Each structure stands twice: as structure tokens, then as C-alpha cells.
mmCIF file of N, CA and C in Angstrom:
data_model
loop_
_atom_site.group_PDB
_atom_site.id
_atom_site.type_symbol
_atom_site.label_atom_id
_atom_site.label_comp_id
_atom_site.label_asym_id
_atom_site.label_seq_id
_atom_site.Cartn_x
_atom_site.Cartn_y
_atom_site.Cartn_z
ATOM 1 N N UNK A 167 -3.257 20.746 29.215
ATOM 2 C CA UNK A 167 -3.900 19.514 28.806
ATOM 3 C C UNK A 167 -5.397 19.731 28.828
ATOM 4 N N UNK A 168 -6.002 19.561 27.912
ATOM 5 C CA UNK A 168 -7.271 19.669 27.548
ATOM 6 C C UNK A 168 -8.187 17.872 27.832
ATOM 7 N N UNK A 169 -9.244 17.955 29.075
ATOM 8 C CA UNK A 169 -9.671 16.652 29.125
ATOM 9 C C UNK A 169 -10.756 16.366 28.540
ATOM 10 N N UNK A 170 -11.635 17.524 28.427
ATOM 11 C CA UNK A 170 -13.077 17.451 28.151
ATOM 12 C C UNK A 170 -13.643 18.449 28.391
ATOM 13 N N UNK A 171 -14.771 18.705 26.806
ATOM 14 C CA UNK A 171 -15.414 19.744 26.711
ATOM 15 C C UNK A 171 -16.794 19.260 26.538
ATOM 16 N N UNK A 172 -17.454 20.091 27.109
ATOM 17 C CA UNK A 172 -19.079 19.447 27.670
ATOM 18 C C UNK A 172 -19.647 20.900 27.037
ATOM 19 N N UNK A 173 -20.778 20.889 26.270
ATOM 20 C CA UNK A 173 -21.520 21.604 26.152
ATOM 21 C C UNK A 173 -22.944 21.267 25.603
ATOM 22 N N UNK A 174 -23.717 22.119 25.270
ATOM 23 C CA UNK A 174 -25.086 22.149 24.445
ATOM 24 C C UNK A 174 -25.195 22.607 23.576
ATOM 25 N N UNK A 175 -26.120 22.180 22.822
ATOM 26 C CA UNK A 175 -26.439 23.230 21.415
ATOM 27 C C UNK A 175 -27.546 23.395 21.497
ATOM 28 N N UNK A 176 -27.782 24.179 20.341
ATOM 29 C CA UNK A 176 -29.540 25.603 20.474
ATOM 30 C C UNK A 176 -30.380 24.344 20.807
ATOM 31 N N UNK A 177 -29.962 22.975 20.650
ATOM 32 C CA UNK A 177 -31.452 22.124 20.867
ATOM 33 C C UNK A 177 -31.551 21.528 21.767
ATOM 34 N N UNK A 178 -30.358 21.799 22.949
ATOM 35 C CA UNK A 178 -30.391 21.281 24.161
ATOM 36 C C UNK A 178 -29.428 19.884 23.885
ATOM 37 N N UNK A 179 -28.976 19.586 23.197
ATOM 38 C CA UNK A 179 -28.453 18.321 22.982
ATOM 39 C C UNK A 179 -27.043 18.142 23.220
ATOM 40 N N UNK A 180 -26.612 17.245 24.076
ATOM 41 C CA UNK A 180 -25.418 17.194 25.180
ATOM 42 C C UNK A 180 -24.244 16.661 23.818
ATOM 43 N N UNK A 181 -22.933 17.675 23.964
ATOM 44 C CA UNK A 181 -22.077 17.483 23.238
ATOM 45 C C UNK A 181 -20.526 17.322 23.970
ATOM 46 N N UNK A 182 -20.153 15.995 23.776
ATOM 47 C CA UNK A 182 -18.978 16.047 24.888
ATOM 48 C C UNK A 182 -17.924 15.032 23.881
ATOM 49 N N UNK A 183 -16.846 15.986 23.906
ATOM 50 C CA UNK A 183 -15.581 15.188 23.173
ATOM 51 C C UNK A 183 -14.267 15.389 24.510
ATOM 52 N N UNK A 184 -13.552 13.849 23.952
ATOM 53 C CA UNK A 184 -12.525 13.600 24.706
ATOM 54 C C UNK A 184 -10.953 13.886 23.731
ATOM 55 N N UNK A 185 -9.997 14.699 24.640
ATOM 56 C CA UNK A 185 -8.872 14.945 24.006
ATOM 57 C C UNK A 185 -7.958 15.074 24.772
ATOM 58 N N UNK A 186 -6.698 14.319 24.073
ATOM 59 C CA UNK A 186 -5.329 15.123 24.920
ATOM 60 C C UNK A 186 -4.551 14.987 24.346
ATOM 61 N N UNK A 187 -4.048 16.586 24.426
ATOM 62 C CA UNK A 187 -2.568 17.335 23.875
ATOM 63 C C UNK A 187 -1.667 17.564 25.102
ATOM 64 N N UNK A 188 -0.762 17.251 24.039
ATOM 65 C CA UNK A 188 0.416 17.138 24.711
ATOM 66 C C UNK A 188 0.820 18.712 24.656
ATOM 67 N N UNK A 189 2.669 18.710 25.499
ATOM 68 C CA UNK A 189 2.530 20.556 25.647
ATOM 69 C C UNK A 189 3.281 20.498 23.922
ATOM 70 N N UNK A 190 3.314 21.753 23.687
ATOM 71 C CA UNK A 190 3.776 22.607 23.002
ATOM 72 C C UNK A 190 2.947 23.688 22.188
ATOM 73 N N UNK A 191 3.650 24.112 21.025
ATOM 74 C CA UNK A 191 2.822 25.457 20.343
ATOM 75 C C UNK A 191 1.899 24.388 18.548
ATOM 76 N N UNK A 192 0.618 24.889 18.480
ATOM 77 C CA UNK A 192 -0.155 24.423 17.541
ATOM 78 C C UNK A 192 0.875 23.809 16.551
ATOM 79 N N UNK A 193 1.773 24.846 16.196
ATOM 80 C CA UNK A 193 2.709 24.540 14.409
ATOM 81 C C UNK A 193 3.185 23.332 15.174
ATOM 82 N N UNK A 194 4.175 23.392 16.284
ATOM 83 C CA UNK A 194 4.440 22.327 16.583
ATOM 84 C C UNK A 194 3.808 20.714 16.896
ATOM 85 N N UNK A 195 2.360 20.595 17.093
ATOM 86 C CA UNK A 195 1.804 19.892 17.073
ATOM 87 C C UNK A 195 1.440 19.945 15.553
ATOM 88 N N UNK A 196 1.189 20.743 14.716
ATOM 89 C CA UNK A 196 0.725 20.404 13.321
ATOM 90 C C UNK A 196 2.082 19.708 12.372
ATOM 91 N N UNK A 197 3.263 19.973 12.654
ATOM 92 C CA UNK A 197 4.257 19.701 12.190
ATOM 93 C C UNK A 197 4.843 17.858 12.833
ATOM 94 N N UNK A 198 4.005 18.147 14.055
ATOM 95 C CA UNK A 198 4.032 16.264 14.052
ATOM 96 C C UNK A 198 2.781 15.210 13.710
ATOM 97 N N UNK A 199 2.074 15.851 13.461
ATOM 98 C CA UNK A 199 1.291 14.814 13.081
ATOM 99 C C UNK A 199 1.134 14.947 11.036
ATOM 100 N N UNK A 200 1.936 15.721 10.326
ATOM 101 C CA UNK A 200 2.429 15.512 9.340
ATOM 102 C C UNK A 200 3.131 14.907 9.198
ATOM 103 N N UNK A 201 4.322 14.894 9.967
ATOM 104 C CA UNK A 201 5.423 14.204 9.863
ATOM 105 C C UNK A 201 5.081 12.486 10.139
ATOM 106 N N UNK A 202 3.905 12.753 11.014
ATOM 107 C CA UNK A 202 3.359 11.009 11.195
ATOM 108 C C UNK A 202 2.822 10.626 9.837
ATOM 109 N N UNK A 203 1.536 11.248 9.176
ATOM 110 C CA UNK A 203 0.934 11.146 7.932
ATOM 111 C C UNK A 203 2.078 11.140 6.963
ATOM 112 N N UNK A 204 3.027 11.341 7.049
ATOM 113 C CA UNK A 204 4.175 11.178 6.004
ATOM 114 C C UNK A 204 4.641 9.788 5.545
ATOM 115 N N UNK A 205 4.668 9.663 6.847
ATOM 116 C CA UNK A 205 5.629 8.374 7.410
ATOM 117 C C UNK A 205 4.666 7.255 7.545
ATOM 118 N N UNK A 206 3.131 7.250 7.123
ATOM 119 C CA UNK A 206 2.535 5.879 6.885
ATOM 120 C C UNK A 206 2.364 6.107 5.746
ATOM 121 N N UNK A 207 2.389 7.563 4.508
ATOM 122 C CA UNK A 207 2.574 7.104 3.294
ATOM 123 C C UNK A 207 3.684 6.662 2.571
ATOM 124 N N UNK A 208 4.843 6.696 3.416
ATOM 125 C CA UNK A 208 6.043 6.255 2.624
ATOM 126 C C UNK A 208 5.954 5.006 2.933
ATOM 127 N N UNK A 209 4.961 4.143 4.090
ATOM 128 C CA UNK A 209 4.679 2.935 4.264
ATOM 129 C C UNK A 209 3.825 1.617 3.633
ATOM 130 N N UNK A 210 3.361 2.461 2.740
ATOM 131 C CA UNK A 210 2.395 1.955 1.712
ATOM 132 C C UNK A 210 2.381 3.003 0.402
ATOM 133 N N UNK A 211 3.158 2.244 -0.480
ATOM 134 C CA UNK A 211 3.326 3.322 -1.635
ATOM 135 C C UNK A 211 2.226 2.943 -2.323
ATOM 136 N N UNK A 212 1.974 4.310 -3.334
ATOM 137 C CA UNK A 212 1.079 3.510 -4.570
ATOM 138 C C UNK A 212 1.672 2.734 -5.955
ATOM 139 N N UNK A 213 1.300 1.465 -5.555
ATOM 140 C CA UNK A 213 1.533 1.016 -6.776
ATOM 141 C C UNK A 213 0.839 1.192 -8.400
ATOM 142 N N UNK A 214 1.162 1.167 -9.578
ATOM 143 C CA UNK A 214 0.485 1.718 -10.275
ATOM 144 C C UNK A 214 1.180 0.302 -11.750
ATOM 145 N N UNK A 215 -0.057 -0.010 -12.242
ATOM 146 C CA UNK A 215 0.753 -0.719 -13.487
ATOM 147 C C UNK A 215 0.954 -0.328 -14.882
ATOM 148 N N UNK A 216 1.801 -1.092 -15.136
ATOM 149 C CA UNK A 216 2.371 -0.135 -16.916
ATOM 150 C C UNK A 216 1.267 -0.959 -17.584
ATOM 151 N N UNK A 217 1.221 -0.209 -18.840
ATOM 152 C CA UNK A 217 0.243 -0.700 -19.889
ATOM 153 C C UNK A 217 0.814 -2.270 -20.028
ATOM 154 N N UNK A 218 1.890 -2.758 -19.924
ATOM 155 C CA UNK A 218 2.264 -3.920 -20.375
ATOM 156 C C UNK A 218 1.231 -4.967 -19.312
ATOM 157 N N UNK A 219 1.596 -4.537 -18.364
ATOM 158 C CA UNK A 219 0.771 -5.540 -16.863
ATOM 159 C C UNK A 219 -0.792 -5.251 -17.130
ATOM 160 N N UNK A 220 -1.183 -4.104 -17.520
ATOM 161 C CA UNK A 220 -2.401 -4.020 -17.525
ATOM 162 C C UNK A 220 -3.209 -4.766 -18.599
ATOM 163 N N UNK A 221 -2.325 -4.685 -19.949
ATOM 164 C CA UNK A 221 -2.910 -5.767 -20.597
ATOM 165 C C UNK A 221 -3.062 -7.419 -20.364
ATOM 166 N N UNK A 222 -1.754 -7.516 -20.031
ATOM 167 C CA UNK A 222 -1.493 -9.089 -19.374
ATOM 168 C C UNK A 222 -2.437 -9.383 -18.504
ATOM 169 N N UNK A 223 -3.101 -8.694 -17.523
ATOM 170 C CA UNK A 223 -3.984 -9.195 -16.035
ATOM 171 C C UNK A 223 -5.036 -8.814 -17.349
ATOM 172 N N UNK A 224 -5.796 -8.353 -17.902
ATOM 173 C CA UNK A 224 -6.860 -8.204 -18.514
ATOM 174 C C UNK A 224 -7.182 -9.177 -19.161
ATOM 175 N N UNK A 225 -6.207 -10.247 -19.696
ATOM 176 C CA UNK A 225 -6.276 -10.824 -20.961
ATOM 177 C C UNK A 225 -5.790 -12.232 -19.712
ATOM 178 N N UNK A 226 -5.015 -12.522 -19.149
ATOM 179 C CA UNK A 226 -5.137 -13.298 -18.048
ATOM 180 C C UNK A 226 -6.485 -13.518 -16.708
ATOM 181 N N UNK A 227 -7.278 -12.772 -17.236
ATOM 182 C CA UNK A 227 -8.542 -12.793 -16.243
ATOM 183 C C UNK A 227 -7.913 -12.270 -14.405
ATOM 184 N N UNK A 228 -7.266 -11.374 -14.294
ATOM 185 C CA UNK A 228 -6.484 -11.196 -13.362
ATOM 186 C C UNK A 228 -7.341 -10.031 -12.564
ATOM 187 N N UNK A 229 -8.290 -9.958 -11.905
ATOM 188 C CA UNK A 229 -9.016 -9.102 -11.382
ATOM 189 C C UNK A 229 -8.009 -7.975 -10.322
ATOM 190 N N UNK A 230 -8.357 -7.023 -10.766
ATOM 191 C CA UNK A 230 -7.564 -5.611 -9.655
ATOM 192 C C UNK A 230 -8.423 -5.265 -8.845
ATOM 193 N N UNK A 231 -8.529 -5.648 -7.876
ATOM 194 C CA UNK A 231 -9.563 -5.871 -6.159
ATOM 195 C C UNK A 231 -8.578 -4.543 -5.644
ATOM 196 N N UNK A 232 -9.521 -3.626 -4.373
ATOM 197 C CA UNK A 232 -8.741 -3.078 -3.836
ATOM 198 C C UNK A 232 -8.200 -4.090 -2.525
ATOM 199 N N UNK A 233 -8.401 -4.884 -2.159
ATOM 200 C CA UNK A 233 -7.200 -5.804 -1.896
ATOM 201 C C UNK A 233 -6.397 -6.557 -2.173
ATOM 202 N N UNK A 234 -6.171 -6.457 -3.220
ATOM 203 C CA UNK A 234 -4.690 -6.719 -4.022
ATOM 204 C C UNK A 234 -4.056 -6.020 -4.341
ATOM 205 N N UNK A 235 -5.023 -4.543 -4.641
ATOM 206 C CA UNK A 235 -3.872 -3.525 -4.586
ATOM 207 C C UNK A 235 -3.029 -3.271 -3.736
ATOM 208 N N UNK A 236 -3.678 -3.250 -2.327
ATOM 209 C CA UNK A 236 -3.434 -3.107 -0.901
ATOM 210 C C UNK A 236 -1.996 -3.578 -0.192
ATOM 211 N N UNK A 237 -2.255 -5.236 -1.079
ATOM 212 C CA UNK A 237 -0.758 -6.294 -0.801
ATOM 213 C C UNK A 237 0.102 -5.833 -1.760
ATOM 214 N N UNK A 238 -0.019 -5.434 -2.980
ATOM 215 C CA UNK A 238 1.001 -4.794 -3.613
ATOM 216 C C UNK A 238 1.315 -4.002 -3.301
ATOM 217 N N UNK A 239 0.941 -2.983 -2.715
ATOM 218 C CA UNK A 239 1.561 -1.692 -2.124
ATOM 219 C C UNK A 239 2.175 -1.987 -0.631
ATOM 220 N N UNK A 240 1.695 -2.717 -0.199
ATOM 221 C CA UNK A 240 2.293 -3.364 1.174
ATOM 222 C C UNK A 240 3.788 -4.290 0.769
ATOM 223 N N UNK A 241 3.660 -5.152 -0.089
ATOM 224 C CA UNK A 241 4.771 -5.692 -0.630
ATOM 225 C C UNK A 241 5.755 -4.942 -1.036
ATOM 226 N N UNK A 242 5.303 -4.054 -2.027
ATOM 227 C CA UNK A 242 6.878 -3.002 -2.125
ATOM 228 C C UNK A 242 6.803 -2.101 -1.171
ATOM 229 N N UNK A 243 6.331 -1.765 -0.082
ATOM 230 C CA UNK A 243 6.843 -1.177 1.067
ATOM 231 C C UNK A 243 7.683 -1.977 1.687
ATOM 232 N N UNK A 244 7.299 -3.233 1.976
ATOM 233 C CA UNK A 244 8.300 -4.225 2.413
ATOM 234 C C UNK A 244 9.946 -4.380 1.960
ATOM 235 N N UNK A 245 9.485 -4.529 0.624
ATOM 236 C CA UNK A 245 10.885 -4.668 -0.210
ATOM 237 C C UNK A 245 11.688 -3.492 -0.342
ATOM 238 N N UNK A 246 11.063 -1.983 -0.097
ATOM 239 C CA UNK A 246 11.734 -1.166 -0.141
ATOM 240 C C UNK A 246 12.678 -0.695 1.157
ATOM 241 N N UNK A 247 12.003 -1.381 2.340
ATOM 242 C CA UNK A 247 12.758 -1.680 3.211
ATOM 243 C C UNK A 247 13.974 -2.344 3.179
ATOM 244 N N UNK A 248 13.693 -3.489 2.529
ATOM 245 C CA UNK A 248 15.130 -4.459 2.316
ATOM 246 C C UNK A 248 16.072 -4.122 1.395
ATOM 247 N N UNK A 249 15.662 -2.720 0.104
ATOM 248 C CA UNK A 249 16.415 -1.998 -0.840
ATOM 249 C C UNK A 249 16.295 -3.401 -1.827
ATOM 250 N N UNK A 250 15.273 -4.216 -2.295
ATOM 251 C CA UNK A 250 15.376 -4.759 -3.103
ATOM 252 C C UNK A 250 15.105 -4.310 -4.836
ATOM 253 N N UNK A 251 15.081 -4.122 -5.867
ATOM 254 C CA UNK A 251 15.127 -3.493 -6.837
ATOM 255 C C UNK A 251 13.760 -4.289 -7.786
ATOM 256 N N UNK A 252 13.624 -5.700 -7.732
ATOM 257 C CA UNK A 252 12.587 -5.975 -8.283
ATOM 258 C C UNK A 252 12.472 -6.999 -8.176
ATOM 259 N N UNK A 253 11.218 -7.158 -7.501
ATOM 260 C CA UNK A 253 10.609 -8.688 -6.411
ATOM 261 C C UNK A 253 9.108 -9.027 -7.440
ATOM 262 N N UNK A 254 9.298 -10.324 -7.236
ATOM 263 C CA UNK A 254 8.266 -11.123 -7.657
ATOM 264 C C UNK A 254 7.215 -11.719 -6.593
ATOM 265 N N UNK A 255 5.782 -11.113 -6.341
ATOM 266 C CA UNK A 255 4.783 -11.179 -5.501
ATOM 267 C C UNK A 255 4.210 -12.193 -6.015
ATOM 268 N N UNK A 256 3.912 -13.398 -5.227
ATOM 269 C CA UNK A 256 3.199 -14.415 -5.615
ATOM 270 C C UNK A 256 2.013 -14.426 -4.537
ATOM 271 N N UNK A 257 0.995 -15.306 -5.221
ATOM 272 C CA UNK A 257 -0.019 -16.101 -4.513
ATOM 273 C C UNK A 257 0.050 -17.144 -5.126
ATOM 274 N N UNK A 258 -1.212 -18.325 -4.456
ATOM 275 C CA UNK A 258 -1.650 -19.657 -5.389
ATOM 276 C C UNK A 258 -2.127 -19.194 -6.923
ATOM 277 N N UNK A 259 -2.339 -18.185 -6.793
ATOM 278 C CA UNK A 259 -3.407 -18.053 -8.125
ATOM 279 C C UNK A 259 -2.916 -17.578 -9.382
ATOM 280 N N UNK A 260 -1.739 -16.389 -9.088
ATOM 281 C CA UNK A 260 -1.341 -15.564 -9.603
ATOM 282 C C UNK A 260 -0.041 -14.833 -8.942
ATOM 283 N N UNK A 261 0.811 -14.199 -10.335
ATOM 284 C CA UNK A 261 2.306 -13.344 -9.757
ATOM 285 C C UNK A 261 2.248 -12.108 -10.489
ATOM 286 N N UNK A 262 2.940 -11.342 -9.772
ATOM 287 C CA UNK A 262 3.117 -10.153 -10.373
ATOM 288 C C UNK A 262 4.878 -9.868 -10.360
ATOM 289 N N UNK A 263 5.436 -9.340 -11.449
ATOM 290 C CA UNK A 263 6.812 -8.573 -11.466
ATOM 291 C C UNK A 263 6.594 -7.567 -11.194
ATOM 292 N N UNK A 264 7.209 -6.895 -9.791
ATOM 293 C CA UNK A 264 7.277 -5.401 -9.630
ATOM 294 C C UNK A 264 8.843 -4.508 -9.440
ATOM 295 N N UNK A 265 8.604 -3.418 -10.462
ATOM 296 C CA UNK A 265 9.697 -3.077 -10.071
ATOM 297 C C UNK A 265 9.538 -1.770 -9.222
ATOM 298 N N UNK A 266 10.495 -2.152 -8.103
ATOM 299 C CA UNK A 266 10.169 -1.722 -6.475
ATOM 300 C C UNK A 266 10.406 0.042 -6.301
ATOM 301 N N UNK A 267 11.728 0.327 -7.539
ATOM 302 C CA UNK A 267 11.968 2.273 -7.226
ATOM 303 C C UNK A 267 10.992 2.346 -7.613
ATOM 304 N N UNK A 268 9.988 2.309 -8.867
ATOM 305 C CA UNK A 268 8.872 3.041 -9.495
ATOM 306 C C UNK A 268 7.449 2.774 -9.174
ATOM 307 N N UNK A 269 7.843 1.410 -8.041
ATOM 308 C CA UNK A 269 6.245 1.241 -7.750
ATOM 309 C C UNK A 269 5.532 0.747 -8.498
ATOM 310 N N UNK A 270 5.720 0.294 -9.630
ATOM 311 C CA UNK A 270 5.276 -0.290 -10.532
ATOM 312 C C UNK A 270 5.244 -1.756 -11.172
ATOM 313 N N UNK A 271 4.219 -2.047 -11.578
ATOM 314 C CA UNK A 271 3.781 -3.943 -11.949
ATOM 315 C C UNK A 271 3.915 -3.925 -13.080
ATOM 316 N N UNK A 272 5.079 -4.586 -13.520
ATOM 317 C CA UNK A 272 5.609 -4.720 -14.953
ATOM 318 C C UNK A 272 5.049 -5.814 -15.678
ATOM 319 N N UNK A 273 4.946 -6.786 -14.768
ATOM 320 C CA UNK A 273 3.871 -7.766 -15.697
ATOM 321 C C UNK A 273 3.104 -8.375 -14.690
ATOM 322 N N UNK A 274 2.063 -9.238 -14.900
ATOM 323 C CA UNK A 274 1.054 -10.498 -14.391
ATOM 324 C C UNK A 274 1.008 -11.384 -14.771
ATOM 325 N N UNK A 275 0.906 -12.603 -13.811
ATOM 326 C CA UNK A 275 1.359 -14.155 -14.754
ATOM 327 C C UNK A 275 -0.323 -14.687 -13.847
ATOM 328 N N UNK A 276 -0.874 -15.486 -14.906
ATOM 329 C CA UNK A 276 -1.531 -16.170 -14.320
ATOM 330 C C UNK A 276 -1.437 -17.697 -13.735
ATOM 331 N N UNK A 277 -2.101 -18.744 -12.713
ATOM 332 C CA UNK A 277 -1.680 -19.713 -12.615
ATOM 333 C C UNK A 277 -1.743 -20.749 -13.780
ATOM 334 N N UNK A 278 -1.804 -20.793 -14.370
ATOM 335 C CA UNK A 278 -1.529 -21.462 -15.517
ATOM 336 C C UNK A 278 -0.204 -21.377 -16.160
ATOM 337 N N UNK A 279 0.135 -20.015 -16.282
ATOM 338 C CA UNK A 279 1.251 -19.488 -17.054
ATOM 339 C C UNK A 279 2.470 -20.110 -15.894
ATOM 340 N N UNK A 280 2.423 -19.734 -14.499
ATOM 341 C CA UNK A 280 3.119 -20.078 -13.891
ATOM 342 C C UNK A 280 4.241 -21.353 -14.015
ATOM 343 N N UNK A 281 3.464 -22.336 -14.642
ATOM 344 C CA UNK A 281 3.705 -23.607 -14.687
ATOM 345 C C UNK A 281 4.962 -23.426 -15.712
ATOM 346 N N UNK A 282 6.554 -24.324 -15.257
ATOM 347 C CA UNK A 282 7.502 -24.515 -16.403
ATOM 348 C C UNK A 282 7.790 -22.931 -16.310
ATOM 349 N N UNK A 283 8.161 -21.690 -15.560
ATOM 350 C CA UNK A 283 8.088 -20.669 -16.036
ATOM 351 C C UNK A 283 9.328 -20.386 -14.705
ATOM 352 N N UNK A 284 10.221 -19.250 -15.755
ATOM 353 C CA UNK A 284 11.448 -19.138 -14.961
ATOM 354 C C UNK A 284 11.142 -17.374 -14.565
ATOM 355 N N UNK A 285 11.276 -17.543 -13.481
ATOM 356 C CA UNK A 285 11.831 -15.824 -13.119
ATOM 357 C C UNK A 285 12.969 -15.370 -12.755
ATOM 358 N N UNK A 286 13.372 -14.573 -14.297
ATOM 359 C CA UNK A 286 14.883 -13.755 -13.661
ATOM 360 C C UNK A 286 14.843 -12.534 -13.347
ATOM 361 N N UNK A 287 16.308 -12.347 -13.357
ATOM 362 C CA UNK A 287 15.966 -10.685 -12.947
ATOM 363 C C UNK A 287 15.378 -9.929 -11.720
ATOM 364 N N UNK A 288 14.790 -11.043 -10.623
ATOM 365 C CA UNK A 288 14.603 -10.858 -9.622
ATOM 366 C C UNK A 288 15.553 -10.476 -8.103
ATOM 367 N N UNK A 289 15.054 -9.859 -7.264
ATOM 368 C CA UNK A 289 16.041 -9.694 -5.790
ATOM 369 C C UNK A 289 15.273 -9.938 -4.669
ATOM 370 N N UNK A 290 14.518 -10.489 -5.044
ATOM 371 C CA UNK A 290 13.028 -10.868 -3.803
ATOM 372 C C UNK A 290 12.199 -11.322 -3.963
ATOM 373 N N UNK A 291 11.317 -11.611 -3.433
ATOM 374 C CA UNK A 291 9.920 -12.443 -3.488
ATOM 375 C C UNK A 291 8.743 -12.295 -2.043
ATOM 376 N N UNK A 292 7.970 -11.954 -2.309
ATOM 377 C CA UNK A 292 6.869 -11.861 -0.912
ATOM 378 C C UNK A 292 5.669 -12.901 -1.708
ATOM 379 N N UNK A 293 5.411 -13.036 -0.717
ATOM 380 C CA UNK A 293 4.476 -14.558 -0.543
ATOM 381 C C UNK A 293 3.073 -13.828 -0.118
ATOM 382 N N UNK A 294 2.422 -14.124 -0.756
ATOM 383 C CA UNK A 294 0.827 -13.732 -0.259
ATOM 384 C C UNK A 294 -0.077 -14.122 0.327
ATOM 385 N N UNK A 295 -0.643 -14.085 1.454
ATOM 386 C CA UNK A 295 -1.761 -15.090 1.869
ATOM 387 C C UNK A 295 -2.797 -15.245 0.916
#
């Protein structure tokens, strides 16, 4: 176990980092903390949209924030948990159709459009703050 390494450099300037490993051999420690980095990207996939969604949010005034990307990719991590096939992500403002194997936003509805508007074809729904 490694607690702390204290040293100097050519300018006299105090260099001290804190660490602890656990036992085993390097591969073995490199082979788990991949296996961790694995396992928070299968936790947040990338979502990515088809030309169809991309026109729709463009032409719907539908801004792509990296926090909305964020909830979309958090949302079908969610749903891919539950093995749902294709969930409809809402907020007040705006929805998206995603279909959940490909990671992908098949369309964008704006709140306007919302109104009188049926969604089929769905197996889920996540709610957005």
C-alpha cells in the first residue's frame, strides 16, 4: 500500500500526492479500472439523431444543449435497463421518439405540435425535469 510520496523539485517546491492501491499485479489493477470505464459507458450511451429528427428540431426551433443531450443519453440508458425498444422522452417544452437498440432520436415534436397528438409505437416514456 502506497500512502504518500513527498518530494521536491529542481526549484525546491514541495510535491506530495495521496494514493491507495489495493494488492495485486499492475495488469490486474489496469484490467479493473477498464472494466469500471466500461461499465459507466454502457451507462450513458451516445445518443445520435437521424437526419429525420435533425431536421424536425431545426425547423421546430428545438435547440441541442449539451444538456439535453446528456438526458437523452441518460434516458436510453434507463430504458435499456428496462429492455424497452422505443420510449418517448418528454419535457414541458418538447418530445423526442427514441429508438432505444440504436441510440437514436427518430423524431422531435415541439410543444405546440404536442397538442391533439397521438404516440404509438411506443414501450416507455421518461419524464424530464
Amino acid at each position: 500500500m502506497i500512502d504518500r510520496i513527498s518530494g521536491s523539485s529542481s526549484l525546491g517546491q514541495q510535491v506530495q500526492q495521496t494514493s491507495q492501491v489495493s494488492t495485486g499485479t499492475f495488469g490486474d489493477l489496469l484490467r479493473q479500472r477498464m472494466e469500471q470505464l466500461g461499465t459507466a459507458q454502457q451507462t450513458m450511451p451516445t445518443v445520435e439523431f437521424s437526419k429525420h429528427a435533425q431536421q424536425r428540431a431545426e425547423e421546430r426551433g428545438i435547440e441541442m444543449t449539451d444538456d439535453l443531450m446528456s438526458q437523452l443519453a441518460y434516458s436510453v440508458g434507463k430504458a435499456q435497463e428496462k429492455g424497452a425498444k422505443n420510449i418517448l422522452v418528454l419535457d414541458a417544452g418538447r418530445a423526442f421518439i427514441v429508438n432505444v437498440p440504436q441510440n437514436r432520436v427518430i423524431t422531435a415534436i415541439s410543444q405546440d405540435e404536442m397538442r391533439d397528438n397521438v404516440f404509438t409505437n411506443i414501450d416507455g416514456a421518461v419524464l424530464l425535469k
